[in-house]
Amino acid sequence: MRRSSVIVAASVAVAVTVLAGCTAPESQKTKVEIGASPNQDVLALPDGSIDAAIKKLPDVVRSAMERSGVPGIAVSVVHGDETVFAEGYGVRKKGEDAEVDADTVFQIASLSKPVGATVVATQVSQGVVDWTSPVAQSLPGFALADPWITEHATIGDFYAHRTGLPFAAGDLLEDIGYDRTYVLDHLALQPLAPFRASYAYANFGITVGAEAVATAAGTDWATLSEEQLYDPLGMDATSSRYEDFLAQDNRASLHAMVGEGEFEPRFERDPDAQSPAGGVSSSVNDLAQWMRLVLAGGTYAGAELIAEAALLPALSPQNVSAPPHALDQRAGQYGYGFGVGMQPSGRVTLSHSGAFILGAATNVQMLPSADLGIVVLTNGAPIGVPEAIAAEFVDLVQFGYSTRDWLGDYGQAMAGYHQPAGDLTGETPPANPAPAQPLSAYAGTYANDYYGAAVVSEEDGMLTLAVGPDGGSTAQLDPWDGDTFAFIPLGENAPAGSLSSAVFTIAGGAATSMTLDFFNAEPGLLGTWTRVQ
């Protein structure tokens, strides 16, 4: 399974859909009545439930930390256009004493998408672009595989993941070191699913939409975000540049999962290539200001920053992200950069999750009908911790009790993201492998229109593979069986234990092509290189 380099909201939507049905113990059941909320019937909140939920929130967080082993967590809650809760727990980096507080800056991964969609809404409000503006108007050199779709795909299409680009398109290019320009230039080689009739979560699809907006505004995306959203809201610790994150003294390190309940700070993650989709860094105090803006329909501190008509489309269902598989199952829905769902109480939920498998997990949940939002940032790899904390809090608000073991269920729902990748994962090498050719038969330079050049080198009786710009991503090729070699792929889409084959085609005693299974998993089967020298 190909993983997105930033964990998707769709996965959480599926989990919420699957886990939505619940039955409380008889002792915890309370009488519920239909409330007088605006525009729809919803279950009324129990008296004092928001204050009670906030009072219980520290215990919810501490319990999740104790059960999961995640080193650090920060949480903020907004209600009534105010930050009513903002606290940090644990440490910024395991093995060090610096504690997390409400101003600690975390990499928020795919939570960048709804934040970025809000930036787009500022430009829609100002008339610079519209959600229906074709990206070709701003990016004349950009292309998808189908010229008609290239001409007609809009900013909204890219933000709703309905252009037909496959899931995680371009992520492996980023993994091996290519920058934003290279990735976007090569999306034209990806095959397309039906236009506006499919859903596939793609970080670089969102990035295309954002680039079109920034170009139309006459600036770069990070500057646009800063000038149009972060500065007006006083989000002084927030940035869409990785270098700004590194410049923060009060920042949280990434912690990869190295065993059940065990996390270690082993990696760093520079997400600038896909900054609009996963490159924001922020604190819960800053994100509380953003939630205030969203919950107020574009108004902040009494002033209209975004016209509600420009923001509302982003907060409305634009695509079905998770079709139901049973008559009584809810569908997952996606707006423009926001997950849009429905609680069992009947209340609309605006949400998104984000994570780096290398060591970050985040979640936001907003209930507009209750004028309430919670954001949870963690410095541990995704195992459902922020989602569980937010879900339990939302349960406490709506029902006065937690409806299930959210951490256990979300942990199961997200376990697949940590499964090793590659066709040789878990396989045992043949007991009597066929002999390989002399290693010199495989050494050479290989060309691939999508991934670029690959160089196979022979040194000290071993083969080394180098891919990416300037051959910066390398792996050792170990004999497996005949002309098949094994290598350990690197990057965020290759969790620990991943193992892939490299299969050479031989003609006249020398390799003519090489297929790398790990790079061949995308729909276009793009992972074959042709030898050029």
PDB file of C-alpha atoms in Angstrom, residues 227-439:
ATOM      1  CA  GLU A 227       0.490  38.366   4.939  1.00  0.00           C
ATOM      2  CA  GLN A 228      -3.117  37.275   4.506  1.00  0.00           C
ATOM      3  CA  LEU A 229      -3.681  34.992   7.513  1.00  0.00           C
ATOM      4  CA  TYR A 230      -0.906  34.642  10.066  1.00  0.00           C
ATOM      5  CA  ASP A 231      -0.127  38.343  10.533  1.00  0.00           C
ATOM      6  CA  PRO A 232      -3.760  39.553  10.701  1.00  0.00           C
ATOM      7  CA  LEU A 233      -4.559  36.919  13.351  1.00  0.00           C
ATOM      8  CA  GLY A 234      -1.414  37.554  15.375  1.00  0.00           C
ATOM      9  CA  MET A 235      -0.158  34.026  14.677  1.00  0.00           C
ATOM     10  CA  ASP A 236       3.436  35.113  15.237  1.00  0.00           C
ATOM     11  CA  ALA A 237       4.837  31.604  15.766  1.00  0.00           C
ATOM     12  CA  THR A 238       3.222  30.184  12.616  1.00  0.00           C
ATOM     13  CA  SER A 239       4.982  29.775   9.272  1.00  0.00           C
ATOM     14  CA  SER A 240       4.832  27.857   6.009  1.00  0.00           C
ATOM     15  CA  ARG A 241       8.629  27.734   5.778  1.00  0.00           C
ATOM     16  CA  TYR A 242      10.703  24.955   7.321  1.00  0.00           C
ATOM     17  CA  GLU A 243      13.584  27.317   8.062  1.00  0.00           C
ATOM     18  CA  ASP A 244      11.267  29.370  10.272  1.00  0.00           C
ATOM     19  CA  PHE A 245      10.337  26.271  12.226  1.00  0.00           C
ATOM     20  CA  LEU A 246      14.000  25.476  12.792  1.00  0.00           C
ATOM     21  CA  ALA A 247      14.562  29.033  14.015  1.00  0.00           C
ATOM     22  CA  GLN A 248      12.043  28.577  16.834  1.00  0.00           C
ATOM     23  CA  ASP A 249      13.626  27.959  20.231  1.00  0.00           C
ATOM     24  CA  ASN A 250      10.404  26.530  21.634  1.00  0.00           C
ATOM     25  CA  ARG A 251       9.805  23.759  19.106  1.00  0.00           C
ATOM     26  CA  ALA A 252       8.897  20.089  19.341  1.00  0.00           C
ATOM     27  CA  SER A 253      11.060  17.373  17.779  1.00  0.00           C
ATOM     28  CA  LEU A 254       9.634  14.529  15.718  1.00  0.00           C
ATOM     29  CA  HIS A 255       9.499  11.125  17.430  1.00  0.00           C
ATOM     30  CA  ALA A 256       9.258   7.957  15.344  1.00  0.00           C
ATOM     31  CA  MET A 257       7.576   4.860  16.718  1.00  0.00           C
ATOM     32  CA  VAL A 258      10.263   2.230  17.375  1.00  0.00           C
ATOM     33  CA  GLY A 259       8.079  -0.235  19.263  1.00  0.00           C
ATOM     34  CA  GLU A 260       4.723  -0.424  20.986  1.00  0.00           C
ATOM     35  CA  GLY A 261       4.594   2.555  23.309  1.00  0.00           C
ATOM     36  CA  GLU A 262       8.156   3.535  22.379  1.00  0.00           C
ATOM     37  CA  PHE A 263       9.092   6.723  20.534  1.00  0.00           C
ATOM     38  CA  GLU A 264      12.516   8.114  19.678  1.00  0.00           C
ATOM     39  CA  PRO A 265      13.652  11.410  18.032  1.00  0.00           C
ATOM     40  CA  ARG A 266      15.398   9.854  15.035  1.00  0.00           C
ATOM     41  CA  PHE A 267      14.368  11.948  12.048  1.00  0.00           C
ATOM     42  CA  GLU A 268      13.791  15.432  10.697  1.00  0.00           C
ATOM     43  CA  ARG A 269      11.246  16.290   8.016  1.00  0.00           C
ATOM     44  CA  ASP A 270      11.557  19.207   5.593  1.00  0.00           C
ATOM     45  CA  PRO A 271       8.114  19.523   3.943  1.00  0.00           C
ATOM     46  CA  ASP A 272       8.761  22.705   1.937  1.00  0.00           C
ATOM     47  CA  ALA A 273       8.134  20.929  -1.376  1.00  0.00           C
ATOM     48  CA  GLN A 274       4.497  20.429  -0.397  1.00  0.00           C
ATOM     49  CA  SER A 275       4.205  23.332   2.027  1.00  0.00           C
ATOM     50  CA  PRO A 276       0.547  24.170   1.227  1.00  0.00           C
ATOM     51  CA  ALA A 277      -0.406  20.582   2.020  1.00  0.00           C
ATOM     52  CA  GLY A 278       1.890  19.733   4.913  1.00  0.00           C
ATOM     53  CA  GLY A 279       4.456  22.430   5.612  1.00  0.00           C
ATOM     54  CA  VAL A 280       2.897  24.636   8.283  1.00  0.00           C
ATOM     55  CA  SER A 281       4.384  24.825  11.770  1.00  0.00           C
ATOM     56  CA  SER A 282       2.340  26.366  14.557  1.00  0.00           C
ATOM     57  CA  SER A 283       1.334  26.349  18.222  1.00  0.00           C
ATOM     58  CA  VAL A 284      -2.033  25.620  19.796  1.00  0.00           C
ATOM     59  CA  ASN A 285      -2.272  29.237  20.921  1.00  0.00           C
ATOM     60  CA  ASP A 286      -1.872  30.369  17.306  1.00  0.00           C
ATOM     61  CA  LEU A 287      -4.232  27.760  15.910  1.00  0.00           C
ATOM     62  CA  ALA A 288      -6.858  28.834  18.418  1.00  0.00           C
ATOM     63  CA  GLN A 289      -6.956  32.189  16.593  1.00  0.00           C
ATOM     64  CA  TRP A 290      -7.471  30.395  13.294  1.00  0.00           C
ATOM     65  CA  MET A 291     -10.333  28.343  14.786  1.00  0.00           C
ATOM     66  CA  ARG A 292     -11.945  31.558  16.037  1.00  0.00           C
ATOM     67  CA  LEU A 293     -11.860  32.919  12.481  1.00  0.00           C
ATOM     68  CA  VAL A 294     -13.357  29.767  10.956  1.00  0.00           C
ATOM     69  CA  LEU A 295     -16.085  29.378  13.580  1.00  0.00           C
ATOM     70  CA  ALA A 296     -17.043  33.037  13.116  1.00  0.00           C
ATOM     71  CA  GLY A 297     -17.442  32.532   9.363  1.00  0.00           C
ATOM     72  CA  GLY A 298     -14.481  34.716   8.425  1.00  0.00           C
ATOM     73  CA  THR A 299     -14.797  37.392  11.097  1.00  0.00           C
ATOM     74  CA  TYR A 300     -12.040  37.958  13.649  1.00  0.00           C
ATOM     75  CA  ALA A 301     -12.112  40.360  16.597  1.00  0.00           C
ATOM     76  CA  GLY A 302     -15.216  41.972  15.164  1.00  0.00           C
ATOM     77  CA  ALA A 303     -13.755  42.644  11.713  1.00  0.00           C
ATOM     78  CA  GLU A 304     -14.459  40.700   8.533  1.00  0.00           C
ATOM     79  CA  LEU A 305     -11.229  39.177   7.252  1.00  0.00           C
ATOM     80  CA  ILE A 306     -12.953  36.790   4.831  1.00  0.00           C
ATOM     81  CA  ALA A 307     -16.430  37.095   3.363  1.00  0.00           C
ATOM     82  CA  GLU A 308     -18.495  34.170   4.628  1.00  0.00           C
ATOM     83  CA  ALA A 309     -19.567  33.391   1.048  1.00  0.00           C
ATOM     84  CA  ALA A 310     -15.889  32.891   0.148  1.00  0.00           C
ATOM     85  CA  LEU A 311     -15.172  30.631   3.122  1.00  0.00           C
ATOM     86  CA  LEU A 312     -18.357  28.560   3.171  1.00  0.00           C
ATOM     87  CA  PRO A 313     -17.553  26.462   0.065  1.00  0.00           C
ATOM     88  CA  ALA A 314     -14.381  25.195   1.766  1.00  0.00           C
ATOM     89  CA  LEU A 315     -16.459  24.117   4.765  1.00  0.00           C
ATOM     90  CA  SER A 316     -19.121  22.404   2.666  1.00  0.00           C
ATOM     91  CA  PRO A 317     -19.130  18.882   1.170  1.00  0.00           C
ATOM     92  CA  GLN A 318     -17.532  18.961  -2.274  1.00  0.00           C
ATOM     93  CA  ASN A 319     -16.579  15.297  -2.717  1.00  0.00           C
ATOM     94  CA  VAL A 320     -17.312  11.901  -1.191  1.00  0.00           C
ATOM     95  CA  SER A 321     -14.062  10.828   0.426  1.00  0.00           C
ATOM     96  CA  ALA A 322     -15.304   7.529   1.868  1.00  0.00           C
ATOM     97  CA  PRO A 323     -18.383   5.989   0.214  1.00  0.00           C
ATOM     98  CA  PRO A 324     -20.552   3.917   2.568  1.00  0.00           C
ATOM     99  CA  HIS A 325     -20.274   0.152   2.318  1.00  0.00           C
ATOM    100  CA  ALA A 326     -23.556  -0.560   4.079  1.00  0.00           C
ATOM    101  CA  LEU A 327     -27.034   0.972   4.084  1.00  0.00           C
ATOM    102  CA  ASP A 328     -26.637   2.250   7.634  1.00  0.00           C
ATOM    103  CA  GLN A 329     -23.091   3.611   7.266  1.00  0.00           C
ATOM    104  CA  ARG A 330     -22.295   7.290   7.038  1.00  0.00           C
ATOM    105  CA  ALA A 331     -20.251   8.538   4.103  1.00  0.00           C
ATOM    106  CA  GLY A 332     -17.053  10.511   4.604  1.00  0.00           C
ATOM    107  CA  GLN A 333     -17.067  13.894   2.873  1.00  0.00           C
ATOM    108  CA  TYR A 334     -14.430  16.439   1.937  1.00  0.00           C
ATOM    109  CA  GLY A 335     -14.751  20.146   1.273  1.00  0.00           C
ATOM    110  CA  TYR A 336     -11.943  22.329   0.016  1.00  0.00           C
ATOM    111  CA  GLY A 337      -9.128  21.286   2.338  1.00  0.00           C
ATOM    112  CA  PHE A 338     -11.531  20.479   5.192  1.00  0.00           C
ATOM    113  CA  GLY A 339     -13.078  17.201   6.258  1.00  0.00           C
ATOM    114  CA  VAL A 340     -16.837  17.707   6.607  1.00  0.00           C
ATOM    115  CA  GLY A 341     -18.801  15.185   8.633  1.00  0.00           C
ATOM    116  CA  MET A 342     -21.802  14.568  10.838  1.00  0.00           C
ATOM    117  CA  GLN A 343     -21.787  13.600  14.495  1.00  0.00           C
ATOM    118  CA  PRO A 344     -24.279  11.061  15.880  1.00  0.00           C
ATOM    119  CA  SER A 345     -25.888  14.083  17.582  1.00  0.00           C
ATOM    120  CA  GLY A 346     -26.667  15.559  14.172  1.00  0.00           C
ATOM    121  CA  ARG A 347     -24.032  18.272  14.475  1.00  0.00           C
ATOM    122  CA  VAL A 348     -21.834  19.163  11.495  1.00  0.00           C
ATOM    123  CA  THR A 349     -18.129  18.574  12.161  1.00  0.00           C
ATOM    124  CA  LEU A 350     -15.233  20.331  10.443  1.00  0.00           C
ATOM    125  CA  SER A 351     -12.060  18.340  10.864  1.00  0.00           C
ATOM    126  CA  HIS A 352      -8.695  17.277   9.589  1.00  0.00           C
ATOM    127  CA  SER A 353      -5.842  15.101  10.734  1.00  0.00           C
ATOM    128  CA  GLY A 354      -2.205  15.314   9.834  1.00  0.00           C
ATOM    129  CA  ALA A 355       0.892  13.315  10.519  1.00  0.00           C
ATOM    130  CA  PHE A 356       4.381  12.474   9.503  1.00  0.00           C
ATOM    131  CA  ILE A 357       5.171   8.799   9.916  1.00  0.00           C
ATOM    132  CA  LEU A 358       8.607  10.077  10.922  1.00  0.00           C
ATOM    133  CA  GLY A 359       7.111  11.509  14.083  1.00  0.00           C
ATOM    134  CA  ALA A 360       4.158  13.920  14.230  1.00  0.00           C
ATOM    135  CA  ALA A 361       0.379  13.625  14.571  1.00  0.00           C
ATOM    136  CA  THR A 362      -2.259  16.360  14.749  1.00  0.00           C
ATOM    137  CA  ASN A 363      -6.031  16.774  14.705  1.00  0.00           C
ATOM    138  CA  VAL A 364      -8.641  19.509  14.711  1.00  0.00           C
ATOM    139  CA  GLN A 365     -12.373  19.133  15.344  1.00  0.00           C
ATOM    140  CA  MET A 366     -14.854  22.006  15.145  1.00  0.00           C
ATOM    141  CA  LEU A 367     -18.597  21.954  15.897  1.00  0.00           C
ATOM    142  CA  PRO A 368     -19.963  25.186  14.376  1.00  0.00           C
ATOM    143  CA  SER A 369     -23.425  24.685  15.897  1.00  0.00           C
ATOM    144  CA  ALA A 370     -21.820  24.713  19.363  1.00  0.00           C
ATOM    145  CA  ASP A 371     -19.311  27.441  18.436  1.00  0.00           C
ATOM    146  CA  LEU A 372     -16.631  25.053  19.650  1.00  0.00           C
ATOM    147  CA  GLY A 373     -13.270  23.819  18.388  1.00  0.00           C
ATOM    148  CA  ILE A 374     -10.386  21.741  19.694  1.00  0.00           C
ATOM    149  CA  VAL A 375      -6.923  21.290  18.221  1.00  0.00           C
ATOM    150  CA  VAL A 376      -4.440  18.662  19.416  1.00  0.00           C
ATOM    151  CA  LEU A 377      -0.763  18.625  18.393  1.00  0.00           C
ATOM    152  CA  THR A 378       1.641  15.811  19.279  1.00  0.00           C
ATOM    153  CA  ASN A 379       5.305  15.044  18.653  1.00  0.00           C
ATOM    154  CA  GLY A 380       4.801  11.306  18.179  1.00  0.00           C
ATOM    155  CA  ALA A 381       4.164   9.207  15.073  1.00  0.00           C
ATOM    156  CA  PRO A 382       0.505   8.624  14.159  1.00  0.00           C
ATOM    157  CA  ILE A 383      -1.252   6.024  16.301  1.00  0.00           C
ATOM    158  CA  GLY A 384      -4.519   7.900  16.799  1.00  0.00           C
ATOM    159  CA  VAL A 385      -3.616   9.942  19.891  1.00  0.00           C
ATOM    160  CA  PRO A 386      -4.760  13.431  18.767  1.00  0.00           C
ATOM    161  CA  GLU A 387      -7.879  12.011  17.124  1.00  0.00           C
ATOM    162  CA  ALA A 388      -8.768  10.081  20.280  1.00  0.00           C
ATOM    163  CA  ILE A 389      -8.302  13.089  22.556  1.00  0.00           C
ATOM    164  CA  ALA A 390     -10.431  15.291  20.323  1.00  0.00           C
ATOM    165  CA  ALA A 391     -13.105  12.604  19.878  1.00  0.00           C
ATOM    166  CA  GLU A 392     -13.399  11.970  23.611  1.00  0.00           C
ATOM    167  CA  PHE A 393     -13.661  15.702  24.285  1.00  0.00           C
ATOM    168  CA  VAL A 394     -16.384  16.067  21.635  1.00  0.00           C
ATOM    169  CA  ASP A 395     -18.205  13.084  23.197  1.00  0.00           C
ATOM    170  CA  LEU A 396     -18.063  14.705  26.625  1.00  0.00           C
ATOM    171  CA  VAL A 397     -19.454  17.922  25.199  1.00  0.00           C
ATOM    172  CA  GLN A 398     -22.327  16.250  23.347  1.00  0.00           C
ATOM    173  CA  PHE A 399     -23.271  13.414  25.666  1.00  0.00           C
ATOM    174  CA  GLY A 400     -21.507  13.949  28.974  1.00  0.00           C
ATOM    175  CA  TYR A 401     -19.559  10.689  28.644  1.00  0.00           C
ATOM    176  CA  SER A 402     -17.102   8.986  26.320  1.00  0.00           C
ATOM    177  CA  THR A 403     -18.860   6.591  23.976  1.00  0.00           C
ATOM    178  CA  ARG A 404     -15.992   4.163  23.386  1.00  0.00           C
ATOM    179  CA  ASP A 405     -12.273   3.473  23.703  1.00  0.00           C
ATOM    180  CA  TRP A 406     -11.269   5.982  21.058  1.00  0.00           C
ATOM    181  CA  LEU A 407      -7.539   5.480  21.477  1.00  0.00           C
ATOM    182  CA  GLY A 408      -7.781   1.731  21.012  1.00  0.00           C
ATOM    183  CA  ASP A 409     -10.048   2.015  17.994  1.00  0.00           C
ATOM    184  CA  TYR A 410      -8.108   4.771  16.292  1.00  0.00           C
ATOM    185  CA  GLY A 411      -4.905   2.865  16.965  1.00  0.00           C
ATOM    186  CA  GLN A 412      -6.286  -0.106  15.043  1.00  0.00           C
ATOM    187  CA  ALA A 413      -7.560   2.126  12.244  1.00  0.00           C
ATOM    188  CA  MET A 414      -4.109   3.678  11.759  1.00  0.00           C
ATOM    189  CA  ALA A 415      -1.962   0.593  12.229  1.00  0.00           C
ATOM    190  CA  GLY A 416      -1.632   0.147   8.476  1.00  0.00           C
ATOM    191  CA  TYR A 417       0.441   3.300   8.127  1.00  0.00           C
ATOM    192  CA  HIS A 418       3.294   1.622   9.972  1.00  0.00           C
ATOM    193  CA  GLN A 419       3.291  -1.561   7.910  1.00  0.00           C
ATOM    194  CA  PRO A 420       6.484  -2.106   5.885  1.00  0.00           C
ATOM    195  CA  ALA A 421       6.331  -1.567   2.120  1.00  0.00           C
ATOM    196  CA  GLY A 422       7.852  -3.508  -0.781  1.00  0.00           C
ATOM    197  CA  ASP A 423       7.226  -6.891  -2.367  1.00  0.00           C
ATOM    198  CA  LEU A 424       9.999  -8.661  -0.430  1.00  0.00           C
ATOM    199  CA  THR A 425       8.836  -7.534   2.999  1.00  0.00           C
ATOM    200  CA  GLY A 426       8.555 -10.572   5.241  1.00  0.00           C
ATOM    201  CA  GLU A 427       9.875 -12.877   2.529  1.00  0.00           C
ATOM    202  CA  THR A 428      12.646 -15.403   3.126  1.00  0.00           C
ATOM    203  CA  PRO A 429      15.519 -15.424   0.613  1.00  0.00           C
ATOM    204  CA  PRO A 430      15.578 -18.541  -1.587  1.00  0.00           C
ATOM    205  CA  ALA A 431      17.519 -21.424  -0.065  1.00  0.00           C
ATOM    206  CA  ASN A 432      19.203 -22.140  -3.410  1.00  0.00           C
ATOM    207  CA  PRO A 433      19.177 -18.881  -5.362  1.00  0.00           C
ATOM    208  CA  ALA A 434      20.140 -18.782  -9.020  1.00  0.00           C
ATOM    209  CA  PRO A 435      23.528 -17.147  -9.592  1.00  0.00           C
ATOM    210  CA  ALA A 436      23.644 -13.509 -10.590  1.00  0.00           C
ATOM    211  CA  GLN A 437      25.546 -12.127 -13.575  1.00  0.00           C
ATOM    212  CA  PRO A 438      28.938 -10.565 -12.922  1.00  0.00           C
ATOM    213  CA  LEU A 439      28.167  -7.336 -11.075  1.00  0.00           C
TER     214      LEU A 439
END
